[in-house]
mmCIF file of C-alpha atoms in Angstrom:
data_model
loop_
_atom_site.group_PDB
_atom_site.id
_atom_site.type_symbol
_atom_site.label_atom_id
_atom_site.label_comp_id
_atom_site.label_asym_id
_atom_site.label_seq_id
_atom_site.Cartn_x
_atom_site.Cartn_y
_atom_site.Cartn_z
ATOM 1 C CA ASP A 1 -200.225 -159.646 129.782
ATOM 2 C CA THR A 2 -198.578 -156.532 128.981
ATOM 3 C CA GLY A 3 -195.088 -157.182 130.741
ATOM 4 C CA VAL A 4 -192.868 -157.851 134.120
ATOM 5 C CA SER A 5 -194.676 -155.653 136.807
ATOM 6 C CA GLN A 6 -192.877 -153.983 139.430
ATOM 7 C CA ASN A 7 -194.701 -152.626 142.609
ATOM 8 C CA PRO A 8 -193.976 -150.024 144.444
ATOM 9 C CA ARG A 9 -191.674 -147.745 141.622
ATOM 10 C CA HIS A 10 -189.802 -145.728 144.568
ATOM 11 C CA LYS A 11 -190.005 -147.224 148.481
ATOM 12 C CA ILE A 12 -188.400 -144.568 150.341
ATOM 13 C CA THR A 13 -187.396 -145.695 153.320
ATOM 14 C CA LYS A 14 -185.373 -145.003 156.879
ATOM 15 C CA ARG A 15 -182.249 -146.628 157.899
ATOM 16 C CA GLY A 16 -183.030 -150.230 159.815
ATOM 17 C CA GLN A 17 -186.488 -150.254 158.362
ATOM 18 C CA ASN A 18 -187.814 -153.353 156.319
ATOM 19 C CA VAL A 19 -189.143 -153.140 153.226
ATOM 20 C CA THR A 20 -190.420 -155.601 150.747
ATOM 21 C CA PHE A 21 -190.988 -155.523 146.575
ATOM 22 C CA ARG A 22 -193.319 -157.328 145.050
ATOM 23 C CA CYS A 23 -192.618 -158.549 141.179
ATOM 24 C CA ASP A 24 -195.198 -160.223 138.900
ATOM 25 C CA PRO A 25 -193.146 -162.012 135.674
ATOM 26 C CA ILE A 26 -195.260 -162.330 132.634
ATOM 27 C CA SER A 27 -197.576 -164.945 133.218
ATOM 28 C CA GLU A 28 -195.941 -167.674 130.476
ATOM 29 C CA HIS A 29 -192.153 -167.315 132.071
ATOM 30 C CA ASN A 30 -190.861 -169.874 134.195
ATOM 31 C CA ARG A 31 -187.990 -167.698 135.288
ATOM 32 C CA LEU A 32 -187.490 -164.979 137.119
ATOM 33 C CA TYR A 33 -184.640 -162.686 138.123
ATOM 34 C CA TRP A 34 -184.191 -160.379 141.159
ATOM 35 C CA TYR A 35 -181.256 -157.689 139.851
ATOM 36 C CA ARG A 36 -179.906 -154.788 141.834
ATOM 37 C CA GLN A 37 -178.422 -152.046 139.783
ATOM 38 C CA THR A 38 -176.733 -148.588 140.896
ATOM 39 C CA LEU A 39 -176.174 -145.506 139.074
ATOM 40 C CA GLY A 40 -173.359 -145.633 136.534
ATOM 41 C CA GLN A 41 -173.360 -149.801 136.845
ATOM 42 C CA GLY A 42 -174.392 -152.368 135.383
ATOM 43 C CA PRO A 43 -177.523 -154.568 136.618
ATOM 44 C CA GLU A 44 -175.999 -157.049 139.349
ATOM 45 C CA PHE A 45 -177.682 -160.025 139.793
ATOM 46 C CA LEU A 46 -178.692 -160.763 143.006
ATOM 47 C CA THR A 47 -180.915 -163.872 142.611
ATOM 48 C CA TYR A 48 -183.304 -166.423 140.393
ATOM 49 C CA PHE A 49 -185.762 -168.650 140.454
ATOM 50 C CA GLN A 50 -186.862 -170.966 138.481
ATOM 51 C CA ASN A 51 -191.292 -171.699 139.186
ATOM 52 C CA GLU A 52 -191.104 -172.034 143.224
ATOM 53 C CA ALA A 53 -187.371 -172.845 143.695
ATOM 54 C CA GLN A 54 -185.389 -170.459 143.604
ATOM 55 C CA LEU A 55 -181.988 -172.246 142.331
ATOM 56 C CA GLU A 56 -179.401 -169.412 142.751
ATOM 57 C CA LYS A 57 -178.377 -166.404 145.112
ATOM 58 C CA SER A 58 -175.546 -164.192 145.115
ATOM 59 C CA ARG A 59 -172.769 -164.383 147.244
ATOM 60 C CA LEU A 60 -173.040 -160.520 147.352
ATOM 61 C CA LEU A 61 -176.518 -161.000 149.059
ATOM 62 C CA SER A 62 -176.342 -160.256 152.985
ATOM 63 C CA ASP A 63 -178.911 -162.486 154.813
ATOM 64 C CA ARG A 64 -180.129 -159.457 155.122
ATOM 65 C CA PHE A 65 -182.524 -159.753 151.882
ATOM 66 C CA SER A 66 -184.716 -162.761 151.136
ATOM 67 C CA ALA A 67 -186.645 -163.406 147.723
ATOM 68 C CA GLU A 68 -189.688 -165.701 147.537
ATOM 69 C CA ARG A 69 -191.568 -167.415 145.001
ATOM 70 C CA PRO A 70 -194.282 -168.839 146.312
ATOM 71 C CA LYS A 71 -196.653 -171.224 143.576
ATOM 72 C CA GLY A 72 -194.195 -170.217 141.231
ATOM 73 C CA SER A 73 -195.935 -166.622 140.739
ATOM 74 C CA PHE A 74 -195.479 -163.935 141.877
ATOM 75 C CA SER A 75 -191.963 -163.047 143.319
ATOM 76 C CA THR A 76 -191.005 -161.109 146.801
ATOM 77 C CA LEU A 77 -187.690 -159.698 147.339
ATOM 78 C CA GLU A 78 -187.392 -158.443 151.722
ATOM 79 C CA ILE A 79 -184.461 -156.299 152.486
ATOM 80 C CA GLN A 80 -184.417 -156.209 156.780
ATOM 81 C CA ARG A 81 -182.676 -153.863 158.463
ATOM 82 C CA THR A 82 -181.769 -151.473 155.370
ATOM 83 C CA GLU A 83 -178.634 -149.354 155.480
ATOM 84 C CA GLN A 84 -177.940 -146.433 153.721
ATOM 85 C CA GLY A 85 -176.109 -149.026 150.950
ATOM 86 C CA ASP A 86 -179.188 -149.961 149.909
ATOM 87 C CA SER A 87 -180.658 -147.920 147.763
ATOM 88 C CA ALA A 88 -181.018 -148.642 144.266
ATOM 89 C CA MET A 89 -182.953 -149.730 141.944
ATOM 90 C CA TYR A 90 -183.978 -153.202 142.155
ATOM 91 C CA LEU A 91 -185.137 -154.769 138.398
ATOM 92 C CA CYS A 92 -187.130 -157.817 138.517
ATOM 93 C CA ALA A 93 -187.118 -159.696 134.579
ATOM 94 C CA SER A 94 -188.501 -162.862 134.056
ATOM 95 C CA SER A 95 -188.083 -165.266 130.925
ATOM 96 C CA LEU A 96 -188.586 -169.038 129.395
ATOM 97 C CA VAL A 97 -186.155 -171.823 129.166
ATOM 98 C CA GLY A 98 -185.668 -172.865 126.230
ATOM 99 C CA GLY A 99 -183.407 -175.787 124.641
ATOM 100 C CA GLY A 100 -180.070 -176.515 123.877
ATOM 101 C CA ALA A 101 -177.064 -173.846 125.059
ATOM 102 C CA ALA A 102 -179.313 -171.237 123.892
ATOM 103 C CA ALA A 103 -180.945 -168.413 126.655
ATOM 104 C CA TYR A 104 -183.334 -166.261 126.283
ATOM 105 C CA GLY A 105 -183.460 -162.619 126.484
ATOM 106 C CA TYR A 106 -185.261 -161.644 129.807
ATOM 107 C CA THR A 107 -188.134 -158.970 129.729
ATOM 108 C CA PHE A 108 -187.319 -156.248 132.556
ATOM 109 C CA GLY A 109 -189.669 -154.849 134.927
ATOM 110 C CA SER A 110 -189.919 -150.878 135.165
ATOM 111 C CA GLY A 111 -187.725 -151.045 138.449
ATOM 112 C CA THR A 112 -188.026 -150.438 142.579
ATOM 113 C CA ARG A 113 -186.335 -147.600 143.112
ATOM 114 C CA LEU A 114 -185.369 -147.934 147.185
ATOM 115 C CA THR A 115 -184.373 -145.115 148.826
ATOM 116 C CA VAL A 116 -182.749 -144.878 152.378
ATOM 117 C CA VAL A 117 -182.841 -142.059 154.572
ATOM 118 C CA GLN B 1 -164.921 -163.402 138.737
ATOM 119 C CA LYS B 2 -166.060 -163.500 135.197
ATOM 120 C CA GLU B 3 -166.262 -160.531 134.008
ATOM 121 C CA VAL B 4 -167.900 -158.552 131.280
ATOM 122 C CA GLU B 5 -166.269 -155.120 130.178
ATOM 123 C CA GLN B 6 -167.472 -152.154 128.285
ATOM 124 C CA ASN B 7 -165.639 -148.998 128.153
ATOM 125 C CA SER B 8 -168.365 -146.634 129.761
ATOM 126 C CA GLY B 9 -167.925 -143.428 127.419
ATOM 127 C CA PRO B 10 -169.762 -141.573 126.667
ATOM 128 C CA LEU B 11 -169.669 -141.990 122.704
ATOM 129 C CA SER B 12 -170.411 -138.932 121.201
ATOM 130 C CA VAL B 13 -171.722 -139.468 116.791
ATOM 131 C CA PRO B 14 -173.456 -137.571 115.047
ATOM 132 C CA GLU B 15 -176.674 -137.846 112.939
ATOM 133 C CA GLY B 16 -176.856 -140.350 110.070
ATOM 134 C CA ALA B 17 -173.178 -141.954 111.255
ATOM 135 C CA ILE B 18 -172.588 -145.630 112.443
ATOM 136 C CA ALA B 19 -172.597 -146.512 116.159
ATOM 137 C CA SER B 20 -169.734 -148.575 117.189
ATOM 138 C CA LEU B 21 -170.148 -150.471 120.411
ATOM 139 C CA ASN B 22 -167.444 -153.080 122.096
ATOM 140 C CA CYS B 23 -167.972 -155.698 124.702
ATOM 141 C CA THR B 24 -165.387 -158.155 125.763
ATOM 142 C CA TYR B 25 -166.659 -160.982 128.464
ATOM 143 C CA SER B 26 -163.975 -163.320 129.897
ATOM 144 C CA ASP B 27 -165.448 -166.579 130.495
ATOM 145 C CA ARG B 28 -164.965 -168.586 127.302
ATOM 146 C CA GLY B 29 -168.058 -170.845 128.814
ATOM 147 C CA SER B 30 -170.287 -167.986 127.573
ATOM 148 C CA GLN B 31 -172.900 -169.172 125.062
ATOM 149 C CA SER B 32 -175.164 -166.348 124.356
ATOM 150 C CA PHE B 33 -175.190 -162.341 124.481
ATOM 151 C CA PHE B 34 -177.484 -159.546 124.607
ATOM 152 C CA TRP B 35 -177.075 -155.603 123.794
ATOM 153 C CA TYR B 36 -179.630 -153.726 125.911
ATOM 154 C CA ARG B 37 -180.282 -150.418 126.098
ATOM 155 C CA GLN B 38 -180.647 -148.465 128.850
ATOM 156 C CA TYR B 39 -182.537 -144.798 129.013
ATOM 157 C CA SER B 40 -181.801 -142.759 131.984
ATOM 158 C CA GLY B 41 -184.155 -143.540 134.810
ATOM 159 C CA LYS B 42 -185.518 -146.729 132.738
ATOM 160 C CA SER B 43 -185.408 -150.486 132.437
ATOM 161 C CA PRO B 44 -182.787 -152.042 130.698
ATOM 162 C CA GLU B 45 -185.000 -152.847 126.972
ATOM 163 C CA LEU B 46 -183.794 -156.208 124.635
ATOM 164 C CA ILE B 47 -182.759 -155.002 121.403
ATOM 165 C CA MET B 48 -179.463 -157.678 120.296
ATOM 166 C CA SER B 49 -179.565 -161.768 120.855
ATOM 167 C CA ILE B 50 -176.607 -163.529 119.340
ATOM 168 C CA TYR B 51 -175.317 -166.760 119.899
ATOM 169 C CA SER B 52 -173.356 -167.634 116.943
ATOM 170 C CA ASN B 53 -169.952 -166.376 115.498
ATOM 171 C CA GLY B 54 -170.393 -163.867 112.854
ATOM 172 C CA ASP B 55 -173.023 -161.289 112.224
ATOM 173 C CA LYS B 56 -176.919 -160.708 113.289
ATOM 174 C CA GLU B 57 -178.556 -158.331 111.623
ATOM 175 C CA ASP B 58 -182.055 -156.687 112.363
ATOM 176 C CA GLY B 59 -183.049 -153.373 111.407
ATOM 177 C CA ARG B 60 -180.231 -150.030 112.113
ATOM 178 C CA PHE B 61 -178.858 -152.630 114.426
ATOM 179 C CA THR B 62 -176.247 -155.700 114.003
ATOM 180 C CA ALA B 63 -174.508 -157.593 116.598
ATOM 181 C CA GLN B 64 -171.089 -159.144 115.974
ATOM 182 C CA LEU B 65 -169.738 -162.053 117.791
ATOM 183 C CA ASN B 66 -166.055 -163.634 117.827
ATOM 184 C CA LYS B 67 -166.107 -166.032 120.228
ATOM 185 C CA ALA B 68 -161.974 -166.998 119.408
ATOM 186 C CA SER B 69 -161.868 -163.417 120.605
ATOM 187 C CA GLN B 70 -164.098 -162.933 123.415
ATOM 188 C CA TYR B 71 -165.305 -160.448 121.864
ATOM 189 C CA VAL B 72 -168.787 -158.675 121.144
ATOM 190 C CA SER B 73 -170.017 -156.005 119.082
ATOM 191 C CA LEU B 74 -173.422 -153.753 118.358
ATOM 192 C CA LEU B 75 -173.294 -151.635 115.471
ATOM 193 C CA ILE B 76 -175.968 -148.637 114.791
ATOM 194 C CA ARG B 77 -176.323 -147.383 111.353
ATOM 195 C CA ASP B 78 -178.278 -144.450 110.393
ATOM 196 C CA SER B 79 -178.032 -143.232 114.207
ATOM 197 C CA GLN B 80 -180.786 -141.406 115.161
ATOM 198 C CA PRO B 81 -180.767 -138.926 118.478
ATOM 199 C CA SER B 82 -183.368 -140.931 119.698
ATOM 200 C CA ASP B 83 -180.048 -143.940 120.072
ATOM 201 C CA SER B 84 -178.527 -141.610 122.290
ATOM 202 C CA ALA B 85 -178.606 -144.464 125.828
ATOM 203 C CA THR B 86 -176.474 -146.311 127.645
ATOM 204 C CA TYR B 87 -175.869 -149.922 126.217
ATOM 205 C CA LEU B 88 -175.312 -152.896 128.288
ATOM 206 C CA CYS B 89 -173.719 -156.242 127.206
ATOM 207 C CA ALA B 90 -174.324 -158.577 128.472
ATOM 208 C CA GLY B 91 -173.178 -162.803 128.558
ATOM 209 C CA ALA B 92 -174.892 -166.135 130.049
ATOM 210 C CA THR B 93 -173.437 -169.599 130.551
ATOM 211 C CA SER B 94 -174.906 -172.682 129.661
ATOM 212 C CA GLY B 95 -176.539 -174.135 131.949
ATOM 213 C CA THR B 96 -177.508 -170.897 134.455
ATOM 214 C CA TYR B 97 -179.138 -168.525 132.039
ATOM 215 C CA LYS B 98 -177.967 -165.993 134.258
ATOM 216 C CA TYR B 99 -176.591 -162.798 133.012
ATOM 217 C CA ILE B 100 -173.397 -160.700 133.357
ATOM 218 C CA PHE B 101 -173.607 -157.124 132.665
ATOM 219 C CA GLY B 102 -171.358 -154.438 131.948
ATOM 220 C CA THR B 103 -171.238 -151.459 133.086
ATOM 221 C CA GLY B 104 -172.386 -149.673 129.911
ATOM 222 C CA THR B 105 -171.473 -147.475 126.986
ATOM 223 C CA ARG B 106 -173.658 -144.340 126.948
ATOM 224 C CA LEU B 107 -173.846 -143.256 123.434
ATOM 225 C CA LYS B 108 -174.894 -139.609 121.957
ATOM 226 C CA VAL B 109 -176.098 -138.820 119.050
ATOM 227 C CA LEU B 110 -175.302 -135.542 118.675
ATOM 228 C CA ALA B 111 -178.250 -133.469 116.231
#
């Protein structure tokens, strides 16, 4: 297992179409995160899972966005009825949950760059 | 809105100099802090984590945390042109493990 894998690397879609991205985390990591990053900005939190449970979803995420992590393994992020404002890099990350107050660093995948035309 | 703030730069330093990158945060509940390096068109790569007040050194990198001042910094000694990238600061609140990222500081190391 060499890291977090995301597919596809690039996606160009027409406005109004649905798109789905896949993330395969590092196998021993039990937390999986989705972030979105636009040019000149830091990654913006979308949602995260511990095992198969979705623990938090950003208020910024409209109802057009949905994420799943069946069986606590890979995850998918679907965007329905895409809009030009959805164009961004979608980043997946995974981590271990540590004891106490410390949090372990994320390992990011290479990202999926979405362009909505 | 809990925020992490960074100067967007660019910060230009000559090769061999010390680069100093700074970050402030608003959430006093933040317990853990991370520095990521991001090359253009690539995903962020973790370079340092710090959880306690004081300094933490790893090779040419030193992270500094001052919880009273809500301030995190990253020092890069003997800067190299290959260090030219955007450096992202992130904080995590205990119990959520959700990182809040700053906008990043673009560093240019001039040969």
